[in-house]
PDB file of C-alpha atoms and ligand atoms in Angstrom:
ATOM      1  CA  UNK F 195       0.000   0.000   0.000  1.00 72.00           C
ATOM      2  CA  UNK F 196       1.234   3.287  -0.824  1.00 82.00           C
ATOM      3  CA  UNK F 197       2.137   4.841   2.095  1.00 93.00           C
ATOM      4  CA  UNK F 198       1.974   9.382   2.690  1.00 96.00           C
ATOM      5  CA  UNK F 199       4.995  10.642   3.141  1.00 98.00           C
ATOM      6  CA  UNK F 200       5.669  14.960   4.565  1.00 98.00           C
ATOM      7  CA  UNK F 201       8.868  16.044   4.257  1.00 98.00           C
ATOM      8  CA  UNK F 202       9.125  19.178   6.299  1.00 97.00           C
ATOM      9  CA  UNK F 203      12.783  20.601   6.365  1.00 96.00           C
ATOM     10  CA  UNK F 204      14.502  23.961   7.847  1.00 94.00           C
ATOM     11  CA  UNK F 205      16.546  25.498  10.111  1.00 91.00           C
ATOM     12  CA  UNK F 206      16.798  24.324  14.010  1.00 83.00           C
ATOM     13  CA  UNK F 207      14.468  26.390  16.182  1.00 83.00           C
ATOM     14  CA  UNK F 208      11.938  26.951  13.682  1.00 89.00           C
ATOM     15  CA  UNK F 209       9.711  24.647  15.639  1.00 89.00           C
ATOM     16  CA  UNK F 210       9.931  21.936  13.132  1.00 92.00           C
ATOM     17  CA  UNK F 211       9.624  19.099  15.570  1.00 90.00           C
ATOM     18  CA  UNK F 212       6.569  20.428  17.893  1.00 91.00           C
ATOM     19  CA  UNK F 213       4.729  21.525  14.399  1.00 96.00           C
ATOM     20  CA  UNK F 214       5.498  18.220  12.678  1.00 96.00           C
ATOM     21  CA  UNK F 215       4.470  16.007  15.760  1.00 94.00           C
ATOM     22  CA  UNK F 216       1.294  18.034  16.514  1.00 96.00           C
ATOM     23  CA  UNK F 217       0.024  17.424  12.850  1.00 97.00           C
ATOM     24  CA  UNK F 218       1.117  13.852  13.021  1.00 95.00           C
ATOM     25  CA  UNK F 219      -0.924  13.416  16.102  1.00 94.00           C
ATOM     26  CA  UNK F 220      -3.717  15.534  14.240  1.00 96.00           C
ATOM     27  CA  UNK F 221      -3.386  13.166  11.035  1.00 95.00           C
ATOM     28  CA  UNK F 222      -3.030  10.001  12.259  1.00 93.00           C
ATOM     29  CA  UNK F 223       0.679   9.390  10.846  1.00 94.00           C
ATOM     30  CA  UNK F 224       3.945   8.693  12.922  1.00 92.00           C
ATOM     31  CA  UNK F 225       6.360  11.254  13.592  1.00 94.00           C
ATOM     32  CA  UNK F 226       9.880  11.071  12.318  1.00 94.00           C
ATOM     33  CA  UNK F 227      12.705  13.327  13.962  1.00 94.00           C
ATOM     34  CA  UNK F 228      15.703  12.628  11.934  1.00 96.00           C
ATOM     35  CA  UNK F 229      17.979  15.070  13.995  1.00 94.00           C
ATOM     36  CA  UNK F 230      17.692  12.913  16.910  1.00 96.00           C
ATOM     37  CA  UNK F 231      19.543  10.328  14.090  1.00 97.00           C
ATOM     38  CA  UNK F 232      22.594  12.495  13.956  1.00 97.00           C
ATOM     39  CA  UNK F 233      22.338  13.836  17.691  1.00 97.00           C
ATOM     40  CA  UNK F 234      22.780   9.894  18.605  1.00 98.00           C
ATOM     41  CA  UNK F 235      26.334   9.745  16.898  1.00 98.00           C
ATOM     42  CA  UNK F 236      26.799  12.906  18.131  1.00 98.00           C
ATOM     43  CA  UNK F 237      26.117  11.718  21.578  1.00 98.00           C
ATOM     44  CA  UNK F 238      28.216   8.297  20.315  1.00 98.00           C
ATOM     45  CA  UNK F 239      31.425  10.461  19.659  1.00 98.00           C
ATOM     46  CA  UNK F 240      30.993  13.079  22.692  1.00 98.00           C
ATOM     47  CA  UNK F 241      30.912   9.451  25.112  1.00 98.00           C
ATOM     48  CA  UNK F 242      33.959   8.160  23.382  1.00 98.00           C
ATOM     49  CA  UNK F 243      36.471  11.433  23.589  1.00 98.00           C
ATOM     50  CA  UNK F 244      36.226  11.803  19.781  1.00 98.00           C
ATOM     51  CA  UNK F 245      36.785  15.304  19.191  1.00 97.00           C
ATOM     52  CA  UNK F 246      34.126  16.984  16.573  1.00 96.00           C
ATOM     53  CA  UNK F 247      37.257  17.610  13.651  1.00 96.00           C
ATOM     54  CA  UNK F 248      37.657  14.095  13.849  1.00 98.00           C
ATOM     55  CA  UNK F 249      36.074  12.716  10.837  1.00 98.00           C
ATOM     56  CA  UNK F 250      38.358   9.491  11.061  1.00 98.00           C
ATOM     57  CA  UNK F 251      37.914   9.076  14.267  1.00 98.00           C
ATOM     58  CA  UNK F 252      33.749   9.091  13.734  1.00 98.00           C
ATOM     59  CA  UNK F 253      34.053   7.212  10.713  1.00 98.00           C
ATOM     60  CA  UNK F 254      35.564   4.369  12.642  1.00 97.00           C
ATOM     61  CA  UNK F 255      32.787   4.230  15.116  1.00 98.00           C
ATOM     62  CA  UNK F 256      30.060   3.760  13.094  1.00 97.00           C
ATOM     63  CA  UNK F 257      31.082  -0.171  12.809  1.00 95.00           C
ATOM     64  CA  UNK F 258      30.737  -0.295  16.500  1.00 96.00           C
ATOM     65  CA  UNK F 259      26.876   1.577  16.896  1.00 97.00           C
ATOM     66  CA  UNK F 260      23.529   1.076  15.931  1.00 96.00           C
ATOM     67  CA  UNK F 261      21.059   4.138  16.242  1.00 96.00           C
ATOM     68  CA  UNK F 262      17.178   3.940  15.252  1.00 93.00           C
ATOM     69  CA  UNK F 263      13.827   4.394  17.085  1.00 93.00           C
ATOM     70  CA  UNK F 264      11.566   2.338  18.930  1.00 92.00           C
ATOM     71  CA  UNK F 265       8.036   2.938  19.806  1.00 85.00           C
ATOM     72  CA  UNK F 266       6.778   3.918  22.882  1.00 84.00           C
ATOM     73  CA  UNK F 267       3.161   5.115  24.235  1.00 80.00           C
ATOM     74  CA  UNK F 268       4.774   8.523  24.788  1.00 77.00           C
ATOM     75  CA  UNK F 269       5.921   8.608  21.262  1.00 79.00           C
ATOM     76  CA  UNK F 270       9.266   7.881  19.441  1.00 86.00           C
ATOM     77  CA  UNK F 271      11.980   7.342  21.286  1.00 94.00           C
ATOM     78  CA  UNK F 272      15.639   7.218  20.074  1.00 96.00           C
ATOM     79  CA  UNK F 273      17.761   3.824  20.769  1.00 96.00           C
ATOM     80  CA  UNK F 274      21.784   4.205  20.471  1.00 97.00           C
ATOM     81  CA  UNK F 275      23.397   0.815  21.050  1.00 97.00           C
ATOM     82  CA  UNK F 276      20.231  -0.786  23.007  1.00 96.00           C
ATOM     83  CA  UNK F 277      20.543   2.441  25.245  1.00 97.00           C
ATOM     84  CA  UNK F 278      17.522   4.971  25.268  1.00 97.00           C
ATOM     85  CA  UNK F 279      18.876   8.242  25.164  1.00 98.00           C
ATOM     86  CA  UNK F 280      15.926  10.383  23.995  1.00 96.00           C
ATOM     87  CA  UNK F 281      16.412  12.839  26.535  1.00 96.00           C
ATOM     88  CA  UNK F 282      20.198  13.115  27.129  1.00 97.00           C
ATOM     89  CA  UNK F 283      20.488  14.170  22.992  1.00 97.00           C
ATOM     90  CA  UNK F 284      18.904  17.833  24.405  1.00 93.00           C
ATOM     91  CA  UNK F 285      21.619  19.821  25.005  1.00 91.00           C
ATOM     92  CA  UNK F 286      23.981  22.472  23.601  1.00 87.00           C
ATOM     93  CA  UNK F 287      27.305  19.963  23.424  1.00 94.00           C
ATOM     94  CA  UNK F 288      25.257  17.019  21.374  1.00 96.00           C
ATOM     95  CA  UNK F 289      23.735  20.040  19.119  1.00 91.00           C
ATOM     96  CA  UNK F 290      27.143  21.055  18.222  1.00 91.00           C
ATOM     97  CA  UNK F 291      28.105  17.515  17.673  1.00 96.00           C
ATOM     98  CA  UNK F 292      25.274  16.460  15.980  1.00 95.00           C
ATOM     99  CA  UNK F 293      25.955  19.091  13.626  1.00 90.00           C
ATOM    100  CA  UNK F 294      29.546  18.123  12.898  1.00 94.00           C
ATOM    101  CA  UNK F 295      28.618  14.566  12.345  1.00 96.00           C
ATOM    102  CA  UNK F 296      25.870  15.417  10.222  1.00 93.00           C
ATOM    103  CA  UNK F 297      28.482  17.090   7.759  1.00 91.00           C
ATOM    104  CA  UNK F 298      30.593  13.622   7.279  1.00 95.00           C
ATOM    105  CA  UNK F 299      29.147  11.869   3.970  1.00 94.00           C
ATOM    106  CA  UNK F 300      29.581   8.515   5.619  1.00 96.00           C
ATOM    107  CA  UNK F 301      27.927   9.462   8.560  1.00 97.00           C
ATOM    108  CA  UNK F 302      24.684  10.282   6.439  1.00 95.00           C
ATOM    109  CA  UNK F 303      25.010   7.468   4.166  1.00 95.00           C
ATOM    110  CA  UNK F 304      24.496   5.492   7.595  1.00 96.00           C
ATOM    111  CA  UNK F 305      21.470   6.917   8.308  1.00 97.00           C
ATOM    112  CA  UNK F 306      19.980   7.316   4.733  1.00 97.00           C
ATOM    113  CA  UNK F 307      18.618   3.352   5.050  1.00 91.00           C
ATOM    114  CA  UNK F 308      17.045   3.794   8.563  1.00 91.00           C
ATOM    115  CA  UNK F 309      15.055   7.175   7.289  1.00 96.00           C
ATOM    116  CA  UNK F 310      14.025   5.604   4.105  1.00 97.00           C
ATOM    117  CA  UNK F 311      13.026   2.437   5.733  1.00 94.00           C
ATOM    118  CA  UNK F 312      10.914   4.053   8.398  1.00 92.00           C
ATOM    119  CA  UNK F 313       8.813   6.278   5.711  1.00 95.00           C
ATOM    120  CA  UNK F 314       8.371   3.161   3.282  1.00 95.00           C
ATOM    121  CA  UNK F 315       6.394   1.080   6.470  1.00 92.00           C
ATOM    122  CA  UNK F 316       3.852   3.594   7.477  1.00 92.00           C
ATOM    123  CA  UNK F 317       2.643   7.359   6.915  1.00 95.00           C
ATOM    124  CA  UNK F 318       4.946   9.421   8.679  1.00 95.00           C
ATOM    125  CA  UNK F 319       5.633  13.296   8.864  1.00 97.00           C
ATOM    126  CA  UNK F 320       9.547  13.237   8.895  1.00 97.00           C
ATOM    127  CA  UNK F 321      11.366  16.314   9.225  1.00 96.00           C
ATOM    128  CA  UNK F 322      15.107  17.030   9.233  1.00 94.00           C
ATOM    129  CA  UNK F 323      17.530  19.126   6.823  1.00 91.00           C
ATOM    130  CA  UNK F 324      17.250  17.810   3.347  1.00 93.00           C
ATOM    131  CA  UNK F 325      13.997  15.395   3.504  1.00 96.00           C
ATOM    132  CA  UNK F 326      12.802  16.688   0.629  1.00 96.00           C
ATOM    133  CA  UNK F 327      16.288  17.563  -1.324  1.00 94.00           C
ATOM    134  CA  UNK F 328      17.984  13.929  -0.526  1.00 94.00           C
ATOM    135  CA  UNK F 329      15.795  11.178   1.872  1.00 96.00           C
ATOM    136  CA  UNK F 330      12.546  11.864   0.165  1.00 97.00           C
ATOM    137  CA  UNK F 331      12.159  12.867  -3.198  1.00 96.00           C
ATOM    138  CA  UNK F 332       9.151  11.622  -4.167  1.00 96.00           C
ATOM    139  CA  UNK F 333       7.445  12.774  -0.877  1.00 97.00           C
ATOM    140  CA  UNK F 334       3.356  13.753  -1.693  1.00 97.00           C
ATOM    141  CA  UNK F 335       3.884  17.081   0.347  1.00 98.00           C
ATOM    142  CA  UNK F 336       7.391  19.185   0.778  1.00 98.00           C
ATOM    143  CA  UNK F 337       7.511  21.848   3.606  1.00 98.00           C
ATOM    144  CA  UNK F 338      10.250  24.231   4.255  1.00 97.00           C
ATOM    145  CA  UNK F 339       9.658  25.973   7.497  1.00 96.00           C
ATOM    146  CA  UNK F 340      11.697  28.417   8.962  1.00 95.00           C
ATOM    147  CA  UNK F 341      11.373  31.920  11.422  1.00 95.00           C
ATOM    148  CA  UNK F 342      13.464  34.461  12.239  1.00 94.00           C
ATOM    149  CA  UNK F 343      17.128  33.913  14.068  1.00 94.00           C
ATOM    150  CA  UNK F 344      15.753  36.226  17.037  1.00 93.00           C
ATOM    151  CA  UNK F 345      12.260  33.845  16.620  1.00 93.00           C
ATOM    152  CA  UNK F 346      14.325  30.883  16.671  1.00 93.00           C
ATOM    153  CA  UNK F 347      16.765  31.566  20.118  1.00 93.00           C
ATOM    154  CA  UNK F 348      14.458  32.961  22.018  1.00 91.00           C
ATOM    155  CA  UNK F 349      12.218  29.216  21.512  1.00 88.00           C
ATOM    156  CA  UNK F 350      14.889  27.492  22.457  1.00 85.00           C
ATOM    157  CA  UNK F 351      15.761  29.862  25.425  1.00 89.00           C
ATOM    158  CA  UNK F 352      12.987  29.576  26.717  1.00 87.00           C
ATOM    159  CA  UNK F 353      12.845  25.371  25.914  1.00 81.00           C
ATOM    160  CA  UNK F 354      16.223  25.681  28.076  1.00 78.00           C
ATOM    161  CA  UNK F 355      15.089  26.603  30.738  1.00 81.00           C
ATOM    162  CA  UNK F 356      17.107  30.032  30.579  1.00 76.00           C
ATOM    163  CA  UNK F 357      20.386  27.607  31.081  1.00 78.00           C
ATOM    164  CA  UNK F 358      21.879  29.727  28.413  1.00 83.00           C
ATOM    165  CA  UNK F 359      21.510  33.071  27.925  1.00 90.00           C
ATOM    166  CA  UNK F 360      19.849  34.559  24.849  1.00 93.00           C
ATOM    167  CA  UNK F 361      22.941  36.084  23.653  1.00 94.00           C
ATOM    168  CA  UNK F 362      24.979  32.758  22.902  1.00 92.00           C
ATOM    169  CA  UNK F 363      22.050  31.067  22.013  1.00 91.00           C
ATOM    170  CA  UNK F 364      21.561  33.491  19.099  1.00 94.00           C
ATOM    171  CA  UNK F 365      25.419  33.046  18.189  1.00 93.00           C
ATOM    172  CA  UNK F 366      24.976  29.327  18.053  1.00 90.00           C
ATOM    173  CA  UNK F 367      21.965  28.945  15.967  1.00 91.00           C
ATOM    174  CA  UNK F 368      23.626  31.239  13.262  1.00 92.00           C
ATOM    175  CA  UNK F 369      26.868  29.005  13.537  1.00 90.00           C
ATOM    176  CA  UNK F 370      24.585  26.294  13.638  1.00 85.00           C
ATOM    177  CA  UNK F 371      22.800  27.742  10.548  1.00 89.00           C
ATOM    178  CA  UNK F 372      25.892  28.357   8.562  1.00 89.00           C
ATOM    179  CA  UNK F 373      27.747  25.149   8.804  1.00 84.00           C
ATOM    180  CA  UNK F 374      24.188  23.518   8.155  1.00 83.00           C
ATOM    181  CA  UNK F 375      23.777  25.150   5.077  1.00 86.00           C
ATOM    182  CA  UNK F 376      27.097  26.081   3.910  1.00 87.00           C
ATOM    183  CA  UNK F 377      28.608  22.106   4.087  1.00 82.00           C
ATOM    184  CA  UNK F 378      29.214  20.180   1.032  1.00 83.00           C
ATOM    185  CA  UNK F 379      27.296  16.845   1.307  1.00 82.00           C
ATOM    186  CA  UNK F 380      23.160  17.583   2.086  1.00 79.00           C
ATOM    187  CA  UNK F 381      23.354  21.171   2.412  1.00 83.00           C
ATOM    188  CA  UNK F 382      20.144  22.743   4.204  1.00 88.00           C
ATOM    189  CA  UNK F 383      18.008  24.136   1.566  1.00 88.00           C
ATOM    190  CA  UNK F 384      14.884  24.635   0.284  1.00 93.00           C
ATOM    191  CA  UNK F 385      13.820  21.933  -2.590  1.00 93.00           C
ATOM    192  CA  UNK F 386      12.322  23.987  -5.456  1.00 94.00           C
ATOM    193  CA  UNK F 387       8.593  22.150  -4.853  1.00 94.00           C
ATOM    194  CA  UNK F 388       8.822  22.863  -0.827  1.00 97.00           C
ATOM    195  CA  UNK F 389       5.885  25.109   0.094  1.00 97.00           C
ATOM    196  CA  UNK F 390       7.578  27.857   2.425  1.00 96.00           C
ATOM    197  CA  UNK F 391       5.873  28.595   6.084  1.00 97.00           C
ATOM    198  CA  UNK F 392       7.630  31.217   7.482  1.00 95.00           C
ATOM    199  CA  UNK F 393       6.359  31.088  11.109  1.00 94.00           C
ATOM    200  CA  UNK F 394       7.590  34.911  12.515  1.00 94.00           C
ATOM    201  CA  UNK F 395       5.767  36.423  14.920  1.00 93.00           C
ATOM    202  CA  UNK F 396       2.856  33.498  14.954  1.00 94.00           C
ATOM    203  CA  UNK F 397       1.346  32.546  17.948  1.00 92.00           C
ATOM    204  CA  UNK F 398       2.098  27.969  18.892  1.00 92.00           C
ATOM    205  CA  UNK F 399      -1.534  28.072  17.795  1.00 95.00           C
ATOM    206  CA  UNK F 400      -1.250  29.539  14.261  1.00 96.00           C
ATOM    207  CA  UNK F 401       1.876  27.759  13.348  1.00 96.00           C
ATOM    208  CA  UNK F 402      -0.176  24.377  14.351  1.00 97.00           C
ATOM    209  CA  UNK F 403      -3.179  25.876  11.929  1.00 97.00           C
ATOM    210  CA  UNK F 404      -0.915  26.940   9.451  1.00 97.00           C
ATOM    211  CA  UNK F 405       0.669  23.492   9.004  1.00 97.00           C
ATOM    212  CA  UNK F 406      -1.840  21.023   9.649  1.00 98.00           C
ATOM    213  CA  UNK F 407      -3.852  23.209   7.088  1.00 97.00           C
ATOM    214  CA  UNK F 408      -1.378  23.404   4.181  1.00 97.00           C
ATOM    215  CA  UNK F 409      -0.914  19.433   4.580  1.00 97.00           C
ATOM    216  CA  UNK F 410      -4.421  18.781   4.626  1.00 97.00           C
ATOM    217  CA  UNK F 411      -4.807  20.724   1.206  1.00 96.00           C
ATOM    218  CA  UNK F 412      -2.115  19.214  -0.373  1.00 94.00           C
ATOM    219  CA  UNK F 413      -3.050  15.310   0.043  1.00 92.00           C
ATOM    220  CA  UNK F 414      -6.839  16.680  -0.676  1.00 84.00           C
ATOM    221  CA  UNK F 415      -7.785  15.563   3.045  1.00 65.00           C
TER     222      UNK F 415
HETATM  223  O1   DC T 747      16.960  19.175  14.098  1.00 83.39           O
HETATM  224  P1   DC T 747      18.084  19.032  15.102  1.00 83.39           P
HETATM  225  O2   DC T 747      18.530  20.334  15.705  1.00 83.39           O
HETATM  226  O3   DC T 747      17.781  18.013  16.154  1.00 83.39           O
HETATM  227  O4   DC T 747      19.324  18.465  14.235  1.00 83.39           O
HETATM  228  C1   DC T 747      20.585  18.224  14.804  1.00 83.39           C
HETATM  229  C2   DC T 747      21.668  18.390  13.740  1.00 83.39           C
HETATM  230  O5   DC T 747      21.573  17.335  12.773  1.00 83.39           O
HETATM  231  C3   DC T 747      21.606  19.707  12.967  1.00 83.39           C
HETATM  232  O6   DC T 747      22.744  20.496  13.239  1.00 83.39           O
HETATM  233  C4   DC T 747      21.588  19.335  11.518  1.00 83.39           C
HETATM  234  C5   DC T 747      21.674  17.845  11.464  1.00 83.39           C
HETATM  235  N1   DC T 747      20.627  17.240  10.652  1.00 83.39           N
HETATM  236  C6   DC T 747      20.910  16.982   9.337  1.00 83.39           C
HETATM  237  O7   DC T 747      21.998  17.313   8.872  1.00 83.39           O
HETATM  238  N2   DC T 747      20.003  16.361   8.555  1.00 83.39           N
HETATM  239  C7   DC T 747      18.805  16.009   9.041  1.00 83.39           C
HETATM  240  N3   DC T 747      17.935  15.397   8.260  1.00 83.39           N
HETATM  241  C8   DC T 747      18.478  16.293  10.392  1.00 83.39           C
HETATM  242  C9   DC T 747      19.409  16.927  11.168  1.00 83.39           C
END
C-alpha cells in the first residue's frame, strides 16, 4: 500500500519538531525526527572522547553503533546501542556535535537506510535538513519551514530553561545555521517544490493551523 509521506525541512528552532508532531498526532501518521539520528552519533562520539574535527575518528565508530527508534506510548523514542537516550540528545554539546557529524558523507550514508526504511512502512511526517532535497524525493507534500534567528533563540531559550543566555544562544543557531547550510554533502536548503511557512511572529496556535492546514490541502484531506 502506498504509504503518505511529509517532508518538512529547515533550520533548528523553527519549531519543526513540535509543528510536525502536533500534525502527526492531528493526522493520524507517525512522527519522524531525523535530527535525533545524527544527535545519537553525536552523543556516540561526545561518550567516546572523539573530538568533533575528527572525521576518522567518527568514521571508525560507526562499525561499532547502531542508532534507530523504537516505539513507545509517549511517542518515538531514540535507541543508540540498546541504550535509550531520547532525553540526554537535548543539550547544547550534542547540538554542536550532531551538527559536525551530520556534515561527514559517511555518517549520512548510515542513516539514509534507517530514514528511508521508516517512511516506506507507514505514513509518517519526517522532518530534518534535506527530507525533501535527498531522503525523500518523491514525498506527496514538501515543507520548508523556517522563522526568524531572534524567533528561533528565544524558543529554544525559553525550551532551556534560561540555562543559556539569549545572547549565545543566538550566536549558536547562526553558527549552527551556517555550517548547516554552507557544508558540502546535504546542504540545508529549500527543494524547489517545498511550500515555504515562514512562522515569525505566529502565535504555537497559528503555526499548528498553518501546518496542519497546508498538509491537509495538499493530500486533498
Ligand atoms: O533538528 P536538530 O537540531 O535536532 O538536528 C541536529 C543536527 O543534525 C543539525 O545540526 C543538523 C543535522 N541534521 C541533518 O543534517 N540532517 C537532518 N535530516 C536532520 C538533522
Amino acid at each position: 500500500m502506498k504509504r503518505i509521506n511529509v517532508a518538512i525541512d529547515g533550520p533548528s528552532g523553527a519549531g519543526k519538531s513540535s509543528l510536525a508532531r502536533y500534525a502527526a498526532g492531528v493526522l493520524g501518521y507517525i512522527y519522524v525526527d531525523t535530527g535525533a539520528l545524527y544527535r545519537a552519533v553525536g552523543l556516540a562520539a561526545h561518550r567516546r572522547g572523539i573530538s568533533k574535527e575528527d572525521t576518522q575518528g567518527i568514521i571508525g565508530m560507526l562499525d561499532d553503533i547502531t542508532v534507530g527508534f523504537e516505539s513507545s506510548p509517549e511517542g518515538q523514542r531514540t535507541v543508540l546501542c540498546g541504550e535509550d537516550v531520547s532525553e540526554l540528545i537535548r543539550n547544547e554539546t550534542v547540538s554542536m556535535y550532531a551538527s559536525a557529524v551530520s556534515a561527514i558523507p559517511k555518517v549520512r550514508q548510515f542513516l539514509l537506510d534507517t530514514q528511508r526504511r521508516i517512511a516506506a512502512e507507514a505514513d509518517v511526517i519526517m522532518d530534518g535538513r534535506d527530507i525533501a532535497t535527498v531522503v525523500l524525493p518523491n514525498a506527496d507534500v514538501k515543507i520548508f519551514l523556517t522563522a526568524s534567528v531572534e524567533d528561533r533563540a528565544m524558543r529554544r531559550y525559553l525550551q532551556s530553561g534560561g540555562e543559556v543566555d539569549l545572547e549565545t544562544l543566538t550566536e549558536l543557531i547562526k553558527q549552527r545555521d551556517k555550517q548547516d547550510s554552507e557544508r558540502e554533502i546535504a546542504p540545508l536548503r529549500r527543494h524547489e517544490d517545498a511550500i515555504l511557512l515562514d512562522t515569525t511572529g505566529n502565535t504555537l496556535e497559528q503555526s499548528r493551523e498553518l501546518l496542519v492546514n497546508t498538509i491537509k490541502e495538499r493530500i486533498g484531506k
